[in-house]
CSV table of N, CA, C and O in Angstrom, one decimal:
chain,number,residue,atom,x,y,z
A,1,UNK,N,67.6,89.6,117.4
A,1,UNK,CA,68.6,89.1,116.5
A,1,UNK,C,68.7,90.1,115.4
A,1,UNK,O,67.7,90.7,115.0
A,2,UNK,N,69.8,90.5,114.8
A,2,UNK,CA,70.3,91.4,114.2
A,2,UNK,C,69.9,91.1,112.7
A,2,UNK,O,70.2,89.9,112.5
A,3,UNK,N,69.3,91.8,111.5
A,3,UNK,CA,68.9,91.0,110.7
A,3,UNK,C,70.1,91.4,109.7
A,3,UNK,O,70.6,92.5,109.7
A,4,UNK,N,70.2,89.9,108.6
A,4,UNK,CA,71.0,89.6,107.7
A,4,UNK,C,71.8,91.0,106.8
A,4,UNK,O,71.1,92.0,106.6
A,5,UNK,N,72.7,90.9,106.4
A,5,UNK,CA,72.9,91.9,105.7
A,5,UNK,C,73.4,91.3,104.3
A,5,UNK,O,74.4,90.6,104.3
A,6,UNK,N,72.6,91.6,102.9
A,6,UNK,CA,72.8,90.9,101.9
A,6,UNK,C,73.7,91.5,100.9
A,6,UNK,O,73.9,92.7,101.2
A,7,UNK,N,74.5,91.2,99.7
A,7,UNK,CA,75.2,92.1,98.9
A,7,UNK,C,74.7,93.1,97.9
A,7,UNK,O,75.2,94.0,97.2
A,8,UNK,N,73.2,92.6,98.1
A,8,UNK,CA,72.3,93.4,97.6
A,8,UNK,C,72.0,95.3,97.7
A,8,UNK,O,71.8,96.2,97.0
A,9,UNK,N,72.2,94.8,99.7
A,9,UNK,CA,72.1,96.4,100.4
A,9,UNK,C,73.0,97.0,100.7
A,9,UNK,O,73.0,98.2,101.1
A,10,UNK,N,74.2,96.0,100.3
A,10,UNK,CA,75.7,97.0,99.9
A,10,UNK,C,75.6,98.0,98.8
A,10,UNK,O,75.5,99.2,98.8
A,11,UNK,N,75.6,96.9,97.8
A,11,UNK,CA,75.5,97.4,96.7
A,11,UNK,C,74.3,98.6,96.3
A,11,UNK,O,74.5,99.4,95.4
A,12,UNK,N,73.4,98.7,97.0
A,12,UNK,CA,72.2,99.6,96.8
A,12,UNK,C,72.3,100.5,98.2
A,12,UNK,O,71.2,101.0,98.6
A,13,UNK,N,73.3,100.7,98.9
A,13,UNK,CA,74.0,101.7,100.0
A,13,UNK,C,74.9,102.8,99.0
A,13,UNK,O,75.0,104.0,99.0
A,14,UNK,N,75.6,101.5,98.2
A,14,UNK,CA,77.0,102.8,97.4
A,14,UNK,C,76.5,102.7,96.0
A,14,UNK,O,77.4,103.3,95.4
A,15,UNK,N,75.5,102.3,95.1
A,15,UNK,CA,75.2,103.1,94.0
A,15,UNK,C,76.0,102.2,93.7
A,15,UNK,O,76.9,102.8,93.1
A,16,UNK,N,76.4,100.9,93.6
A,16,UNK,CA,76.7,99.9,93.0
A,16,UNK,C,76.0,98.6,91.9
A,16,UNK,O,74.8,98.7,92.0
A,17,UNK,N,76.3,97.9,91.4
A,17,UNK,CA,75.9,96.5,91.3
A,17,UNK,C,76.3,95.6,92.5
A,17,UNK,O,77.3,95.5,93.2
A,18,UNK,N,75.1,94.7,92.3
A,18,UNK,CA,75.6,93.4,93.0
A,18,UNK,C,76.5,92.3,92.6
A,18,UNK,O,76.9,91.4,93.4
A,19,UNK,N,76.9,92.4,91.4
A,19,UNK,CA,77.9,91.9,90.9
A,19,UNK,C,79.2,92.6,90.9
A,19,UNK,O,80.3,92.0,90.9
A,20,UNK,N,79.2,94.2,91.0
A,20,UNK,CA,80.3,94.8,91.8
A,20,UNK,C,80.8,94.3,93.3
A,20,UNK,O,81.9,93.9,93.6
A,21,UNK,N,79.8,94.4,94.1
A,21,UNK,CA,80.3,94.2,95.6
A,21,UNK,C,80.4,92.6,95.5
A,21,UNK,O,80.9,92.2,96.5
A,22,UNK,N,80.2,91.9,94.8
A,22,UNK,CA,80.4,90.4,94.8
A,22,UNK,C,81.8,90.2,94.4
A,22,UNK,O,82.6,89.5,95.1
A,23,UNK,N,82.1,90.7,93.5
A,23,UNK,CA,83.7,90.5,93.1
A,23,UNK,C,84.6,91.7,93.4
A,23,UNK,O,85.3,92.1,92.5
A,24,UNK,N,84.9,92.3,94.5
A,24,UNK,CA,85.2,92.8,95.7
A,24,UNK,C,85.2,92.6,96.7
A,24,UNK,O,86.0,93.0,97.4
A,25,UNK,N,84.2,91.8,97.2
A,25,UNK,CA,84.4,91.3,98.4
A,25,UNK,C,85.2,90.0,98.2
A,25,UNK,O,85.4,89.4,99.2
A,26,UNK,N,85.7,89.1,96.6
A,26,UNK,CA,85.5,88.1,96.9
A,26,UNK,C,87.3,88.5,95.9
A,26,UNK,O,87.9,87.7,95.1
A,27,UNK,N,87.3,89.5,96.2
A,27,UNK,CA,89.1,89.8,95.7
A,27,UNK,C,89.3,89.5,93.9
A,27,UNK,O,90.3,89.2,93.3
A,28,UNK,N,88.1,89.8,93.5
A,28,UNK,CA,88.2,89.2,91.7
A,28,UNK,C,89.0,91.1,91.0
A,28,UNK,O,88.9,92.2,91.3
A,29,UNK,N,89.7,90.5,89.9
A,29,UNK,CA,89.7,91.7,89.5
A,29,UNK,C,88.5,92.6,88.4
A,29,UNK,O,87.4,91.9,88.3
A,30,UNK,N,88.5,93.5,88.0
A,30,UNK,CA,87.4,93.8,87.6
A,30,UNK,C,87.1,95.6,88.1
A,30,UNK,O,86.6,96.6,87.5
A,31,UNK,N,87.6,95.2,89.7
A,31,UNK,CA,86.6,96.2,90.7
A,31,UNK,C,87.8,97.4,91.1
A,31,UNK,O,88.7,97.0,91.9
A,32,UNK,N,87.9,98.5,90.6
A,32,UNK,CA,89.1,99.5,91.2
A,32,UNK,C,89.5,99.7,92.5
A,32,UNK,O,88.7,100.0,93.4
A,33,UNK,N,90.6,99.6,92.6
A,33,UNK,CA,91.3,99.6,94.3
A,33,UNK,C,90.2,100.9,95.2
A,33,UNK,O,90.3,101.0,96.4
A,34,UNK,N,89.5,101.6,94.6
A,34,UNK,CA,88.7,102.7,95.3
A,34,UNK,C,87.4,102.6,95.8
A,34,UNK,O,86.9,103.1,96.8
A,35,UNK,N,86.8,101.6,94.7
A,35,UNK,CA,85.7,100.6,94.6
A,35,UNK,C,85.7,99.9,95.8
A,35,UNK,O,85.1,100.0,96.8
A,36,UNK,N,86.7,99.0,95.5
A,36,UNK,CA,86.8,97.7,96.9
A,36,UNK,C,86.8,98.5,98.4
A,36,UNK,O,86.0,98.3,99.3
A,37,UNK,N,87.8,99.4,98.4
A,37,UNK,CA,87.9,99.8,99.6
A,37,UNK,C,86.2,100.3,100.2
A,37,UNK,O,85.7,100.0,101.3
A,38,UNK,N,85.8,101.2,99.3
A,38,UNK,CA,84.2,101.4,99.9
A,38,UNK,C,83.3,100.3,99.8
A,38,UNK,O,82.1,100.6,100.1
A,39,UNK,N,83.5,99.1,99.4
A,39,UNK,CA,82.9,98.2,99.2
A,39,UNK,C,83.0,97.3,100.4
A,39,UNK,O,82.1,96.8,100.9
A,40,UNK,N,84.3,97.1,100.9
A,40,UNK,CA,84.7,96.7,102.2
A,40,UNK,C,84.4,97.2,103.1
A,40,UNK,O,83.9,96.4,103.9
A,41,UNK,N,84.6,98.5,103.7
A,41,UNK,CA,84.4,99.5,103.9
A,41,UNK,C,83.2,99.4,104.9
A,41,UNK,O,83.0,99.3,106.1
A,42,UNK,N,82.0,99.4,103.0
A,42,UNK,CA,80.7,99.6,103.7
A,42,UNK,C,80.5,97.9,104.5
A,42,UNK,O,80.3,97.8,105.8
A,43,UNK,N,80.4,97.0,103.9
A,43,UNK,CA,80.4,95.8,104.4
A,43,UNK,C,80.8,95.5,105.5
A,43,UNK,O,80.2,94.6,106.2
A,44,UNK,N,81.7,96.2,105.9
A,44,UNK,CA,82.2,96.1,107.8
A,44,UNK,C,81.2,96.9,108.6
A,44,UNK,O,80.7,96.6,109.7
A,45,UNK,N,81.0,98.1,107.8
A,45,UNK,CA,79.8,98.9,108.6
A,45,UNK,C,78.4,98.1,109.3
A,45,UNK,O,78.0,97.9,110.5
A,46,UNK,N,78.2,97.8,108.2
A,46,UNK,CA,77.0,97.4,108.2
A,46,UNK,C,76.9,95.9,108.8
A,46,UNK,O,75.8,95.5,108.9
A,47,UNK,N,77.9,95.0,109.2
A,47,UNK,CA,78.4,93.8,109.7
A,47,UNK,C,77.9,93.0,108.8
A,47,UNK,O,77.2,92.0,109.2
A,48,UNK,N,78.3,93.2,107.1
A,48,UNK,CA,78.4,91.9,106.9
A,48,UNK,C,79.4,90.5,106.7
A,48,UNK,O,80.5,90.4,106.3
A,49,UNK,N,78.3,89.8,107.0
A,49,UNK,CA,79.2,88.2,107.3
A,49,UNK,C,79.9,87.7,106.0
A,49,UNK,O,79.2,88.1,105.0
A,50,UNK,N,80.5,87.2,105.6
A,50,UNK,CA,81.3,86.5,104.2
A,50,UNK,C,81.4,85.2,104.8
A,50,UNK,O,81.5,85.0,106.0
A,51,UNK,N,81.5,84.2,103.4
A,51,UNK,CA,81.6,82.7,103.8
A,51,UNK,C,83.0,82.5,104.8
A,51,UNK,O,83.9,83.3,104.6
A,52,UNK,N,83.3,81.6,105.7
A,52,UNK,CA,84.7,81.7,106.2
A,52,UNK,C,86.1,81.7,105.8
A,52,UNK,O,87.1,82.1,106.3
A,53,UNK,N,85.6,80.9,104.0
A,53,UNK,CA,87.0,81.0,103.1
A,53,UNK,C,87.7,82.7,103.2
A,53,UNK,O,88.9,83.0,103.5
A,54,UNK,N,86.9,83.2,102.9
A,54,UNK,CA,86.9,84.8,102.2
A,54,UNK,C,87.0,85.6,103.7
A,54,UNK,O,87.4,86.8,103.6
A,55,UNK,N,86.7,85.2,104.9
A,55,UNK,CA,86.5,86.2,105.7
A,55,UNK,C,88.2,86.6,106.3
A,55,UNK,O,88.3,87.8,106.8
A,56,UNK,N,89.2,86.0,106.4
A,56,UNK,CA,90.8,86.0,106.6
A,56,UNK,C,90.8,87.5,105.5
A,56,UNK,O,91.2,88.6,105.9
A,57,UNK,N,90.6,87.3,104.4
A,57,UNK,CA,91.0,88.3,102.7
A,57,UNK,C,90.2,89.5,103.3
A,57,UNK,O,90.7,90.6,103.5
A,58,UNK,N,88.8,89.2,103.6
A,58,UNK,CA,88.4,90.4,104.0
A,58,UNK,C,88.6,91.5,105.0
A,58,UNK,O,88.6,92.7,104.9
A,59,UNK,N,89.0,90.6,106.4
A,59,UNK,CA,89.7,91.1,107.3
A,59,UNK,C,90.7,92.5,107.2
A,59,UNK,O,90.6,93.7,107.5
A,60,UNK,N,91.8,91.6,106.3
A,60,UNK,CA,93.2,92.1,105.8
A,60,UNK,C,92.4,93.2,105.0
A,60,UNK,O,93.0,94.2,105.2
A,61,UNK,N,91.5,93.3,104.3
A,61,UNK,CA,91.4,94.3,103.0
A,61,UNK,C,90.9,95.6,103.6
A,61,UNK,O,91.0,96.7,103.1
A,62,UNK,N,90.2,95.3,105.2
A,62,UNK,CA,89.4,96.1,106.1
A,62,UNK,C,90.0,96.9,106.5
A,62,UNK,O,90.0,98.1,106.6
A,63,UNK,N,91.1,95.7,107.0
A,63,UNK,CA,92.3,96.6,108.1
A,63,UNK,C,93.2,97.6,107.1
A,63,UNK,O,93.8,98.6,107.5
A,64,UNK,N,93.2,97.3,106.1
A,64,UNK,CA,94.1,98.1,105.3
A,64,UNK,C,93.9,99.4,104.6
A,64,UNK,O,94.6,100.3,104.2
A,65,UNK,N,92.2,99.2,104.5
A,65,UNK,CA,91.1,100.3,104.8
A,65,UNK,C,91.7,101.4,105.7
A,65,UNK,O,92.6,102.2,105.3
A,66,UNK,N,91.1,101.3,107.0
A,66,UNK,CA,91.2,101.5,107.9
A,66,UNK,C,92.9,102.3,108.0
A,66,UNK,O,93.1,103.5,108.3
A,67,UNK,N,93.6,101.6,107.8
A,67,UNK,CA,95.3,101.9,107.8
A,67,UNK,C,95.0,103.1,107.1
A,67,UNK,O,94.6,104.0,107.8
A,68,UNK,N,95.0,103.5,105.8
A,68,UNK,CA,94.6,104.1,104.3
A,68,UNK,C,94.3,105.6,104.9
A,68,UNK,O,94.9,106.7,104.8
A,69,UNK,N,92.7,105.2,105.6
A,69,UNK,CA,91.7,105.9,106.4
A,69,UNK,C,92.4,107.1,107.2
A,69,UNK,O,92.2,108.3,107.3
A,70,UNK,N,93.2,106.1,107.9
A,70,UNK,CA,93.8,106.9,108.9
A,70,UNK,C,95.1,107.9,108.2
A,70,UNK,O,95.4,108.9,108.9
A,71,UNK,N,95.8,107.7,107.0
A,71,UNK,CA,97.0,108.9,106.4
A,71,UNK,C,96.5,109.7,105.6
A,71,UNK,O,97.0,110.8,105.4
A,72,UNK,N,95.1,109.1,104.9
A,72,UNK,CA,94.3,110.7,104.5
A,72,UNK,C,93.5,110.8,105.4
A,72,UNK,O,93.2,109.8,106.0
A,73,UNK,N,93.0,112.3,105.6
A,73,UNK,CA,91.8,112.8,106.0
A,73,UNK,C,90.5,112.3,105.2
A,73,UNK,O,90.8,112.1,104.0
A,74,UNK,N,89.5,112.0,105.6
A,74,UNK,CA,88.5,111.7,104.9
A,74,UNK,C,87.9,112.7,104.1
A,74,UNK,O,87.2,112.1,103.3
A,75,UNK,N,87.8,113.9,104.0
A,75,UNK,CA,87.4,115.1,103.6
A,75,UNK,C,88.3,115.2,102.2
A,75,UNK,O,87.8,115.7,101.2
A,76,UNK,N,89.9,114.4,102.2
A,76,UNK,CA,90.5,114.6,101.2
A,76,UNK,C,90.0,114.3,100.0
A,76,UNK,O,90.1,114.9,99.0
A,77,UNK,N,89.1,112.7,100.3
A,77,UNK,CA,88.8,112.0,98.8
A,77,UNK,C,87.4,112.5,98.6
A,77,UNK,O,86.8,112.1,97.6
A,78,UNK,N,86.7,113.3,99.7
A,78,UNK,CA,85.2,113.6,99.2
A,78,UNK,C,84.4,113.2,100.1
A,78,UNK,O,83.5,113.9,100.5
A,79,UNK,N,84.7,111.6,100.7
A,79,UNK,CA,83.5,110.9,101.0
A,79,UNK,C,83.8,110.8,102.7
A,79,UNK,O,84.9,111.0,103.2
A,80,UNK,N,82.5,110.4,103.3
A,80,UNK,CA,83.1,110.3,104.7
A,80,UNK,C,82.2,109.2,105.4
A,80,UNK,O,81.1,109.6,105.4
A,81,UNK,N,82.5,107.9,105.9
A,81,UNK,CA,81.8,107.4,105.9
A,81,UNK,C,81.2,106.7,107.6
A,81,UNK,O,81.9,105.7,107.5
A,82,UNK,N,81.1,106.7,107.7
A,82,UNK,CA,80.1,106.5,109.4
A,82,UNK,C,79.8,105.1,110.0
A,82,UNK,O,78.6,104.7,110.0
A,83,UNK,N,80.4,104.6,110.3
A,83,UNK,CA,80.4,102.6,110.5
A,83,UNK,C,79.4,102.9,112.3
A,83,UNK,O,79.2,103.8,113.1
A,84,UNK,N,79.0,101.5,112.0
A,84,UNK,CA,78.3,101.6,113.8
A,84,UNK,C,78.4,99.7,114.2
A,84,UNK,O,78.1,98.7,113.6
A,85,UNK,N,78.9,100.0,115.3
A,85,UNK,CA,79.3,98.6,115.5
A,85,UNK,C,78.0,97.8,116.2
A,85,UNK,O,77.0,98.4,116.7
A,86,UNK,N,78.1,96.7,116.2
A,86,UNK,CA,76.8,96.2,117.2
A,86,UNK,C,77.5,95.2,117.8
A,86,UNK,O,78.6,94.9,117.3
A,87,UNK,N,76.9,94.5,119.0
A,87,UNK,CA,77.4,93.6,120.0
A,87,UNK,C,75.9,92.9,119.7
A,87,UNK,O,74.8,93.4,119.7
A,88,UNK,N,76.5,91.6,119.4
A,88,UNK,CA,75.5,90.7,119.1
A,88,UNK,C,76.0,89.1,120.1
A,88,UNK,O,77.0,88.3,119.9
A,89,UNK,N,74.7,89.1,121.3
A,89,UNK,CA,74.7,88.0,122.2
A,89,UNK,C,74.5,86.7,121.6
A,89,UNK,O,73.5,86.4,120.9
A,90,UNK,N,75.4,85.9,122.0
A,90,UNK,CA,74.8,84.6,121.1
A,90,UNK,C,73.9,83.5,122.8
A,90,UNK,O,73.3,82.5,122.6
């Protein structure tokens, strides 16, 4: 079984607070459109789960990531980041 991924090890992945990736993942303002994106970002990486309210918002914020991702080069903004998917049997 795959273990838990907390907002804690987001946030201590990107040199953030946990109260950063908390109100980014959870659409508050506060958090810079560049912030959220690597905050989402890493959160898809690393598969984590969000309550079901938030997981539709998150989705959309991923995919738009991802869209973003794809019309710059990654090299453009500096950072380059490396996702790994897992397949998890229930």
């Amino acid at each position: 079984m795959a273990q838990k991924i907390s907002m804690q090890q987001i946030a201590d992945r990107l040199g953030v607070s946990k109260y950063t990736v908390s109100q980014a993942l959870s659409g508050k303002p506060g958090v810079s459109e560049a912030t959220r994106r690597e905050v989402t970002a890493m959160a898809a990486a690393l598969g984590y789960r969000i309550p079901p309210r938030n997981s539709r918002e998150l989705d959309s914020r991923v995919e738009q990531t991802e869209q973003a991702n794809q019309k710059q080069p990654a090299a453009a903004n500096g950072t380059i980041l490396i996702g790994m998917n897992e397949i998890h049997a229930n």
